[in-house]
Amino acid sequence: MPPPVFRFAPSPNGFLHLGHARSALLNFDLARQSGGRLLLRIEDIDATRCRPEYEQAIYEDLAWLGIAWEEPVRRQSEHLELYREAVDRLARDGLIYPAFESRAEIARMVGEKERTGAWPRDPDGAPVYPGIGRQLTEVERAQRIRAEVPYALRLDMTAAVARTTGVLSWREQGAGPDGETGDVPARPEQWGDVILARKDTPTSYHLAVVIDDALQGVTHIVRGQDLFWATGVHRLLQELLGLPQPVYHHHALVLDEAGQKLSKSTRSTALQDLRAGGTTLAEVRRLVGINPS
Ligand code: GLU
């Protein structure tokens, strides 16, 4: 049996906080206990928010946590062509369409719809895409593209789900926000027509994460519960692209004193600041509830 492969996959768009420490330490401990490998992936597809100094801080923070990872580190921004190919493949399968609305237009449409009743929200609380992109004719699409109206590429969720056979589910070794564990049914349709390629970059989080996990041979995905329901979209994409399915382990988020999810902009829980303030590794492990293994 080849060894299990774990990965920690932060985005360098801010300083890591205690929540990231919980994810990284869990990955590290589980990899070590199972004789597995630990990979590090820098998820830097968002060129407007990612910065080299944050990436540098990730390496420093992880080293401070006593974590060792395999080299080379994979940087998503260096593989955009690969994601583009996957989008092309889904487009050839008729599962993708361009959506031309701006964020402001989408907000306005949702506002109008909500005047006459509730409009569905995705598990993150964002309104499901209300636009008309899917209904445009080829001629209308071509006209807009010629006029250089920027567009995102969205997955036709109904068509994509119809393409799968049997019940789509995943194996959960941790737990969801309501204690869901074991064989969890994937419900990708609750996200609506998700974006697979953004206006400014030829991929999105959902697509890049699924492709990289497969390409890097990741067998165990250990991450925060905030990504629990996104796993449904990931399972769908794995099926559509013929990729293997890893095992998932979602862990509880570290919350602040007000019971809120930590933010990358709060200094008091940033690993850089805790280190500068003299916090020890043993204290960090205690704070995130992971005892030394
Ligand atoms: N890059 C994502 C984040 O920083 C994590 C992705 C994942 O673990 O699947 O939130």
Short mmCIF file of C-alpha atoms and ligand atoms in Angstrom, two decimals:
data_model
loop_
_atom_site.label_atom_id
_atom_site.label_comp_id
_atom_site.label_asym_id
_atom_site.label_seq_id
_atom_site.Cartn_x
_atom_site.Cartn_y
_atom_site.Cartn_z
CA MET A 1 0.00 0.00 0.00
CA PRO A 2 1.45 3.42 -0.90
CA PRO A 3 1.54 5.81 2.06
CA PRO A 4 -1.39 8.19 2.57
CA VAL A 5 -0.86 11.69 1.21
CA PHE A 6 -2.00 14.75 3.18
CA ARG A 7 -1.77 18.41 2.23
CA PHE A 8 -2.07 21.83 3.80
CA ALA A 9 -3.28 24.36 1.22
CA PRO A 10 -3.32 27.95 2.50
CA SER A 11 -3.96 31.07 0.43
CA PRO A 12 -1.31 33.80 0.83
CA ASN A 13 -3.85 36.62 1.14
CA GLY A 14 -3.17 37.42 4.79
CA PHE A 15 -1.30 36.10 7.82
CA LEU A 16 -2.13 32.62 9.10
CA HIS A 17 -4.06 32.50 12.36
CA LEU A 18 -4.85 29.90 15.01
CA GLY A 19 -7.45 28.28 12.75
CA HIS A 20 -4.75 27.58 10.18
CA ALA A 21 -2.51 26.26 12.94
CA ARG A 22 -5.22 23.73 13.85
CA SER A 23 -5.46 22.55 10.21
CA ALA A 24 -1.73 22.43 9.65
CA LEU A 25 -0.96 20.63 12.93
CA LEU A 26 -3.75 18.10 12.39
CA ASN A 27 -2.46 17.35 8.90
CA PHE A 28 1.08 17.03 10.21
CA ASP A 29 0.15 14.78 13.14
CA LEU A 30 -2.14 12.54 11.08
CA ALA A 31 0.49 12.18 8.36
CA ARG A 32 3.13 11.28 10.91
CA GLN A 33 0.92 8.82 12.80
CA SER A 34 0.01 7.00 9.59
CA GLY A 35 3.48 6.98 8.03
CA GLY A 36 2.08 9.35 5.39
CA ARG A 37 3.44 12.27 3.39
CA LEU A 38 2.59 15.94 3.93
CA LEU A 39 2.49 18.32 0.97
CA LEU A 40 2.20 22.09 1.04
CA ARG A 41 0.28 23.90 -1.67
CA ILE A 42 0.06 27.65 -2.06
CA GLU A 43 -3.40 28.55 -3.36
CA ASP A 44 -2.56 31.85 -5.00
CA ILE A 45 -4.94 32.12 -7.95
CA ASP A 46 -6.29 35.46 -6.76
CA ALA A 47 -3.57 37.80 -8.03
CA THR A 48 -5.29 40.87 -6.56
CA ARG A 49 -5.21 39.61 -2.97
CA CYS A 50 -2.18 37.30 -2.76
CA ARG A 51 1.22 38.76 -1.87
CA PRO A 52 4.75 37.32 -1.68
CA GLU A 53 5.20 38.54 1.90
CA TYR A 54 2.21 36.48 3.00
CA GLU A 55 3.65 33.42 1.27
CA GLN A 56 6.96 33.99 3.05
CA ALA A 57 5.11 34.27 6.36
CA ILE A 58 3.42 30.90 5.70
CA TYR A 59 6.82 29.19 5.51
CA GLU A 60 7.99 30.94 8.70
CA ASP A 61 4.81 30.14 10.60
CA LEU A 62 4.80 26.47 9.61
CA ALA A 63 8.48 26.10 10.52
CA TRP A 64 7.70 27.69 13.90
CA LEU A 65 4.90 25.13 14.39
CA GLY A 66 7.53 22.42 13.92
CA ILE A 67 5.94 21.25 10.70
CA ALA A 68 7.99 19.64 7.93
CA TRP A 69 6.59 19.40 4.41
CA GLU A 70 7.82 17.93 1.16
CA GLU A 71 9.51 20.08 -1.44
CA PRO A 72 8.83 21.37 -4.00
CA VAL A 73 5.86 23.42 -2.87
CA ARG A 74 3.15 23.64 -5.54
CA ARG A 75 1.99 27.13 -6.44
CA GLN A 76 -1.36 27.23 -8.21
CA SER A 77 -0.53 30.41 -10.11
CA GLU A 78 2.12 28.42 -12.01
CA HIS A 79 -0.42 25.95 -13.40
CA LEU A 80 -3.17 28.10 -14.88
CA GLU A 81 -2.90 26.33 -18.23
CA LEU A 82 -3.87 23.05 -16.62
CA TYR A 83 -7.03 24.51 -15.14
CA ARG A 84 -7.87 26.09 -18.48
CA GLU A 85 -7.72 22.65 -20.11
CA ALA A 86 -10.16 21.22 -17.57
CA VAL A 87 -12.56 24.10 -18.18
CA ASP A 88 -12.28 23.46 -21.93
CA ARG A 89 -13.09 19.82 -21.37
CA LEU A 90 -16.22 20.64 -19.37
CA ALA A 91 -17.16 23.19 -22.02
CA ARG A 92 -16.85 20.53 -24.73
CA ASP A 93 -19.18 18.39 -22.63
CA GLY A 94 -21.70 21.24 -22.75
CA LEU A 95 -21.58 21.85 -19.00
CA ILE A 96 -20.28 25.42 -18.94
CA TYR A 97 -21.61 28.77 -20.05
CA PRO A 98 -20.40 32.37 -19.91
CA ALA A 99 -22.15 34.69 -17.44
CA PHE A 100 -21.71 38.39 -18.14
CA GLU A 101 -23.34 40.05 -15.14
CA SER A 102 -21.21 42.18 -12.82
CA ARG A 103 -21.33 41.71 -9.05
CA ALA A 104 -23.41 44.86 -8.74
CA GLU A 105 -25.90 43.60 -11.33
CA ILE A 106 -26.20 40.30 -9.51
CA ALA A 107 -26.82 42.09 -6.19
CA ARG A 108 -29.51 44.22 -7.86
CA MET A 109 -31.21 41.17 -9.40
CA VAL A 110 -31.24 39.37 -6.06
CA GLY A 111 -32.65 42.50 -4.39
CA GLU A 112 -35.48 42.57 -6.92
CA LYS A 113 -36.23 38.87 -6.50
CA GLU A 114 -36.24 39.22 -2.72
CA ARG A 115 -38.89 41.89 -2.91
CA THR A 116 -41.36 39.19 -3.85
CA GLY A 117 -40.12 36.38 -1.60
CA ALA A 118 -37.04 34.55 -0.39
CA TRP A 119 -34.28 33.84 -2.91
CA PRO A 120 -32.15 30.70 -2.29
CA ARG A 121 -28.77 31.16 -0.61
CA ASP A 122 -25.81 28.82 -0.83
CA PRO A 123 -24.33 27.17 2.29
CA ASP A 124 -22.02 30.20 2.73
CA GLY A 125 -25.03 32.49 2.79
CA ALA A 126 -24.45 34.04 -0.64
CA PRO A 127 -27.41 34.24 -3.03
CA VAL A 128 -27.49 31.56 -5.68
CA TYR A 129 -26.71 32.98 -9.15
CA PRO A 130 -29.92 34.57 -10.44
CA GLY A 131 -28.64 35.58 -13.88
CA ILE A 132 -29.69 34.71 -17.34
CA GLY A 133 -26.34 33.48 -18.66
CA ARG A 134 -27.59 29.95 -19.19
CA GLN A 135 -30.55 31.11 -21.26
CA LEU A 136 -28.63 33.27 -23.73
CA THR A 137 -28.51 32.03 -27.30
CA GLU A 138 -25.19 31.34 -29.00
CA VAL A 139 -25.72 34.50 -31.06
CA GLU A 140 -26.28 36.63 -27.94
CA ARG A 141 -23.19 35.14 -26.28
CA ALA A 142 -21.08 35.79 -29.36
CA GLN A 143 -22.29 39.39 -29.53
CA ARG A 144 -21.35 40.08 -25.92
CA ILE A 145 -17.97 38.39 -26.29
CA ARG A 146 -17.29 40.47 -29.42
CA ALA A 147 -18.24 43.58 -27.48
CA GLU A 148 -15.64 42.54 -24.88
CA VAL A 149 -18.11 42.32 -22.01
CA PRO A 150 -16.14 40.51 -19.28
CA TYR A 151 -17.52 37.14 -18.27
CA ALA A 152 -17.08 34.32 -15.79
CA LEU A 153 -17.60 30.69 -16.78
CA ARG A 154 -20.23 28.91 -14.74
CA LEU A 155 -21.10 25.26 -14.34
CA ASP A 156 -24.59 24.34 -15.51
CA MET A 157 -25.38 22.60 -12.22
CA THR A 158 -28.57 20.88 -13.31
CA ALA A 159 -26.94 19.44 -16.43
CA ALA A 160 -23.81 18.47 -14.47
CA VAL A 161 -25.72 16.64 -11.74
CA ALA A 162 -27.78 14.86 -14.42
CA ARG A 163 -24.48 13.59 -15.91
CA THR A 164 -23.64 11.63 -12.73
CA THR A 165 -25.00 8.20 -11.94
CA GLY A 166 -25.89 6.79 -8.55
CA VAL A 167 -25.78 8.69 -5.29
CA LEU A 168 -22.97 11.21 -5.02
CA SER A 169 -21.46 11.15 -1.54
CA TRP A 170 -18.14 11.36 0.27
CA ARG A 171 -16.43 9.56 3.11
CA GLU A 172 -16.15 11.84 6.11
CA GLN A 173 -13.76 10.85 8.87
CA GLY A 174 -14.18 14.11 10.79
CA ALA A 175 -17.55 15.82 11.10
CA GLY A 176 -19.70 18.51 9.55
CA PRO A 177 -21.16 21.49 11.41
CA ASP A 178 -24.11 19.37 12.60
CA GLY A 179 -22.08 16.29 13.34
CA GLU A 180 -22.50 14.74 9.87
CA THR A 181 -20.02 11.91 9.46
CA GLY A 182 -19.48 8.61 7.64
CA ASP A 183 -21.08 8.50 4.20
CA VAL A 184 -22.28 12.08 3.59
CA PRO A 185 -24.57 12.80 0.63
CA ALA A 186 -23.10 15.49 -1.64
CA ARG A 187 -25.63 18.20 -2.42
CA PRO A 188 -23.83 20.32 -5.03
CA GLU A 189 -27.10 21.77 -6.32
CA GLN A 190 -27.41 23.89 -3.18
CA TRP A 191 -24.60 26.05 -4.61
CA GLY A 192 -26.35 26.78 -7.90
CA ASP A 193 -24.30 27.42 -11.04
CA VAL A 194 -20.88 27.89 -9.40
CA ILE A 195 -18.08 29.83 -11.09
CA LEU A 196 -15.35 27.61 -12.52
CA ALA A 197 -13.32 30.35 -14.19
CA ARG A 198 -13.42 33.92 -12.96
CA LYS A 199 -13.41 37.02 -15.07
CA ASP A 200 -9.76 37.72 -14.24
CA THR A 201 -8.32 34.22 -13.89
CA PRO A 202 -8.98 30.97 -15.77
CA THR A 203 -10.00 29.01 -12.70
CA SER A 204 -11.75 29.21 -9.34
CA TYR A 205 -11.07 27.69 -5.94
CA HIS A 206 -13.39 24.70 -6.56
CA LEU A 207 -11.78 23.71 -9.84
CA ALA A 208 -8.14 24.27 -8.89
CA VAL A 209 -8.43 22.42 -5.57
CA VAL A 210 -9.96 19.34 -7.18
CA ILE A 211 -7.42 19.18 -9.99
CA ASP A 212 -4.42 19.70 -7.74
CA ASP A 213 -5.54 17.20 -5.12
CA ALA A 214 -5.84 14.57 -7.86
CA LEU A 215 -2.62 15.52 -9.57
CA GLN A 216 -0.65 15.47 -6.33
CA GLY A 217 -2.14 12.09 -5.37
CA VAL A 218 -3.74 13.48 -2.20
CA THR A 219 -5.63 10.70 -0.41
CA HIS A 220 -6.68 12.54 2.79
CA ILE A 221 -8.09 16.06 2.88
CA VAL A 222 -8.00 17.60 6.35
CA ARG A 223 -9.45 21.10 6.53
CA GLY A 224 -11.87 23.37 8.40
CA GLN A 225 -15.61 22.85 8.59
CA ASP A 226 -16.18 26.06 6.64
CA LEU A 227 -15.40 23.97 3.54
CA PHE A 228 -17.62 21.04 4.53
CA TRP A 229 -20.50 21.68 2.08
CA ALA A 230 -18.13 22.80 -0.68
CA THR A 231 -17.05 19.16 -0.71
CA GLY A 232 -20.31 18.42 -2.56
CA VAL A 233 -19.12 20.58 -5.48
CA HIS A 234 -15.69 18.95 -5.31
CA ARG A 235 -17.18 15.46 -5.49
CA LEU A 236 -19.25 16.48 -8.50
CA LEU A 237 -16.21 17.89 -10.31
CA GLN A 238 -14.22 14.74 -9.50
CA GLU A 239 -16.95 12.65 -11.12
CA LEU A 240 -17.20 14.89 -14.19
CA LEU A 241 -13.43 14.93 -14.70
CA GLY A 242 -12.86 11.25 -13.88
CA LEU A 243 -10.67 11.98 -10.85
CA PRO A 244 -10.21 9.71 -7.81
CA GLN A 245 -12.05 10.53 -4.61
CA PRO A 246 -10.04 11.22 -1.47
CA VAL A 247 -11.22 10.72 2.12
CA TYR A 248 -12.26 13.90 3.95
CA HIS A 249 -11.71 15.01 7.52
CA HIS A 250 -13.29 18.34 8.41
CA HIS A 251 -12.44 19.81 11.78
CA ALA A 252 -14.21 22.41 13.93
CA LEU A 253 -13.14 26.01 13.39
CA VAL A 254 -11.25 27.95 16.03
CA LEU A 255 -13.61 30.71 17.19
CA ASP A 256 -12.87 34.04 18.84
CA GLU A 257 -14.27 35.13 22.20
CA ALA A 258 -17.46 36.34 20.52
CA GLY A 259 -17.92 32.90 18.94
CA GLN A 260 -17.02 34.18 15.47
CA LYS A 261 -14.78 32.54 12.88
CA LEU A 262 -11.24 34.01 12.99
CA SER A 263 -10.29 36.47 10.30
CA LYS A 264 -6.95 36.97 8.59
CA SER A 265 -7.17 40.66 9.46
CA THR A 266 -7.29 40.16 13.26
CA ARG A 267 -3.81 40.58 14.67
CA SER A 268 -4.38 39.02 18.09
CA THR A 269 -4.78 35.51 16.69
CA ALA A 270 -2.20 35.82 13.89
CA LEU A 271 0.63 33.33 14.32
CA GLN A 272 3.21 36.03 13.50
CA ASP A 273 1.96 38.15 16.40
CA LEU A 274 1.62 35.28 18.85
CA ARG A 275 5.21 34.30 18.08
CA ALA A 276 6.44 37.86 18.50
CA GLY A 277 4.57 38.04 21.81
CA GLY A 278 6.42 35.01 23.17
CA THR A 279 3.70 32.34 22.83
CA THR A 280 5.25 28.87 22.77
CA LEU A 281 4.43 25.99 20.44
CA ALA A 282 3.04 24.03 23.39
CA GLU A 283 0.66 26.94 24.10
CA VAL A 284 -0.43 27.12 20.46
CA ARG A 285 -1.17 23.40 20.50
CA ARG A 286 -3.17 23.83 23.70
CA LEU A 287 -5.05 26.82 22.29
CA VAL A 288 -6.14 24.85 19.22
CA GLY A 289 -6.84 21.68 21.18
CA ILE A 290 -4.21 19.47 19.58
CA ASN A 291 -1.91 17.79 22.06
CA PRO A 292 1.61 16.90 21.06
CA SER A 293 1.56 13.48 19.40
N1 GLU B 1 -7.01 27.59 0.23
C1 GLU B 1 -8.14 27.34 1.08
C2 GLU B 1 -8.11 28.30 2.26
O1 GLU B 1 -7.08 28.87 2.55
C3 GLU B 1 -8.16 25.93 1.65
C4 GLU B 1 -8.41 24.93 0.61
C5 GLU B 1 -8.66 23.52 1.07
O2 GLU B 1 -8.12 23.10 2.12
O3 GLU B 1 -9.35 22.81 0.37
O4 GLU B 1 -9.13 28.49 2.88
#
